[in-house]
Amino acid sequence: MELKEQKHTATLSYYLGTWANSNEKARLIDSFTFFETDGELRMTIKNSETGFYKNDWGTGLVKPHSYGPDTHDIVAFQAHFSREDIDAFLAINENKGLLIIAGYITFKNDEDRSDCFVREFFRKQ
């Protein structure tokens, strides 16, 4: 798969598909799916039943990153979700076969909840 914005062709087939949270009582995300549409990498998110966010995420664009500007090895991603009630920046990296999401959640128009950080671990299904 070659992405529109990537300057070099990288194989992303390993990452495509569904990834499930390793924690049954996840704070935010139960699972997510990476897929390709028209040369762009995208993701959908399924909320955790025990998590603090219950609304629909929609579909988000995912930008892959390598270790350096002269390398072709994709090891991390970023995704942004801007919904009516939250802004979420997701930094996603691979380590030992897991994808780790560091999520920075900003609540809009909500004085009762603090903006927060979530880190969760996912295995390929």
Short mmCIF file of C-alpha atoms in Angstrom, two decimals:
data_model
loop_
_atom_site.label_atom_id
_atom_site.label_comp_id
_atom_site.label_asym_id
_atom_site.label_seq_id
_atom_site.Cartn_x
_atom_site.Cartn_y
_atom_site.Cartn_z
CA MET A 1 0.00 0.00 0.00
CA GLU A 2 1.39 3.40 -0.95
CA LEU A 3 -0.05 6.39 0.86
CA LYS A 4 -0.58 9.73 -0.84
CA GLU A 5 1.47 11.77 1.64
CA GLN A 6 4.32 9.26 2.15
CA LYS A 7 7.44 10.19 0.23
CA HIS A 8 8.59 6.55 0.21
CA THR A 9 6.67 3.36 -0.28
CA ALA A 10 6.34 1.44 2.96
CA THR A 11 4.53 -1.79 3.64
CA LEU A 12 1.68 -1.16 6.03
CA SER A 13 -0.16 -4.44 5.50
CA TYR A 14 0.91 -5.70 8.95
CA TYR A 15 -0.96 -2.84 10.62
CA LEU A 16 -4.19 -3.14 8.63
CA GLY A 17 -7.07 -4.79 10.44
CA THR A 18 -8.46 -4.78 13.96
CA TRP A 19 -6.46 -4.32 17.16
CA ALA A 20 -7.99 -5.17 20.56
CA ASN A 21 -7.14 -3.64 23.93
CA SER A 22 -5.16 -5.97 26.20
CA ASN A 23 -7.12 -4.68 29.22
CA GLU A 24 -10.71 -5.91 29.55
CA LYS A 25 -11.56 -2.79 31.57
CA ALA A 26 -10.05 -0.25 29.20
CA ARG A 27 -10.36 3.41 30.12
CA LEU A 28 -11.20 4.61 26.61
CA ILE A 29 -10.82 2.32 23.59
CA ASP A 30 -11.94 -1.32 23.33
CA SER A 31 -10.57 -1.83 19.82
CA PHE A 32 -9.73 0.02 16.62
CA THR A 33 -9.40 -0.86 12.96
CA PHE A 34 -6.84 0.47 10.49
CA PHE A 35 -7.95 0.39 6.84
CA GLU A 36 -6.97 2.00 3.54
CA THR A 37 -9.29 4.11 1.41
CA ASP A 38 -8.17 5.92 -1.76
CA GLY A 39 -4.50 5.81 -0.76
CA GLU A 40 -5.12 7.12 2.76
CA LEU A 41 -4.76 5.22 6.02
CA ARG A 42 -7.81 5.62 8.27
CA MET A 43 -9.08 4.27 11.57
CA THR A 44 -12.36 3.60 13.31
CA ILE A 45 -12.63 3.22 17.08
CA LYS A 46 -14.92 1.10 19.23
CA ASN A 47 -15.41 2.55 22.72
CA SER A 48 -14.72 0.54 25.84
CA GLU A 49 -17.86 -0.43 27.74
CA THR A 50 -16.09 0.57 30.96
CA GLY A 51 -14.55 3.73 29.52
CA PHE A 52 -15.39 7.36 30.18
CA TYR A 53 -16.24 8.32 26.56
CA LYS A 54 -19.42 6.88 25.05
CA ASN A 55 -20.02 8.95 21.89
CA ASP A 56 -19.18 8.03 18.30
CA TRP A 57 -15.62 8.74 17.13
CA GLY A 58 -16.36 8.71 13.42
CA THR A 59 -13.50 7.85 11.07
CA GLY A 60 -10.09 9.48 11.40
CA LEU A 61 -7.16 10.00 9.06
CA VAL A 62 -3.94 8.34 10.26
CA LYS A 63 -0.48 9.67 9.39
CA PRO A 64 2.40 7.15 9.54
CA HIS A 65 5.90 8.08 10.76
CA SER A 66 9.29 6.37 10.48
CA TYR A 67 12.31 6.53 12.81
CA GLY A 68 13.94 9.22 10.71
CA PRO A 69 13.60 11.27 7.53
CA ASP A 70 15.91 8.92 5.63
CA THR A 71 14.27 5.64 6.70
CA HIS A 72 11.32 3.70 5.33
CA ASP A 73 10.37 1.71 8.43
CA ILE A 74 6.97 2.80 9.70
CA VAL A 75 6.93 2.53 13.50
CA ALA A 76 4.43 5.14 14.66
CA PHE A 77 1.26 6.97 13.69
CA GLN A 78 -0.76 10.01 14.66
CA ALA A 79 -4.49 10.56 14.43
CA HIS A 80 -6.73 13.49 15.33
CA PHE A 81 -10.42 13.29 16.12
CA SER A 82 -12.43 16.47 16.54
CA ARG A 83 -15.95 15.75 17.67
CA GLU A 84 -18.68 18.01 19.01
CA ASP A 85 -17.69 17.28 22.61
CA ILE A 86 -13.98 16.37 22.47
CA ASP A 87 -10.72 16.89 20.65
CA ALA A 88 -8.46 13.84 20.74
CA PHE A 89 -4.85 13.53 19.62
CA LEU A 90 -3.70 9.92 19.44
CA ALA A 91 0.01 9.12 19.28
CA ILE A 92 0.38 5.47 18.30
CA ASN A 93 3.65 3.52 18.34
CA GLU A 94 4.67 -0.10 17.96
CA ASN A 95 6.68 -2.00 20.57
CA LYS A 96 7.20 -5.77 20.78
CA GLY A 97 4.26 -6.56 18.52
CA LEU A 98 1.84 -4.29 20.37
CA LEU A 99 0.44 -0.95 19.29
CA ILE A 100 0.43 1.56 22.13
CA ILE A 101 -1.91 4.52 22.05
CA ALA A 102 -1.13 7.62 24.05
CA GLY A 103 -4.33 9.64 23.92
CA TYR A 104 -4.57 13.32 24.80
CA ILE A 105 -8.24 14.14 25.36
CA THR A 106 -9.57 17.71 25.54
CA PHE A 107 -13.18 18.13 26.59
CA LYS A 108 -15.10 20.97 24.96
CA ASN A 109 -17.53 23.06 27.02
CA ASP A 110 -17.24 20.79 30.04
CA GLU A 111 -16.16 22.40 33.27
CA ASP A 112 -16.74 19.24 35.32
CA ARG A 113 -14.10 17.07 33.63
CA SER A 114 -10.37 17.60 33.39
CA ASP A 115 -8.58 17.16 30.09
CA CYS A 116 -6.76 13.87 30.38
CA PHE A 117 -4.08 11.49 29.16
CA VAL A 118 -4.74 7.80 28.46
CA ARG A 119 -2.23 5.10 27.54
CA GLU A 120 -3.52 1.73 26.32
CA PHE A 121 -2.00 -1.38 24.71
CA PHE A 122 -3.44 -3.31 21.73
CA ARG A 123 -2.87 -6.74 20.17
CA LYS A 124 -3.60 -7.61 16.54
CA GLN A 125 -6.73 -9.73 16.10
#
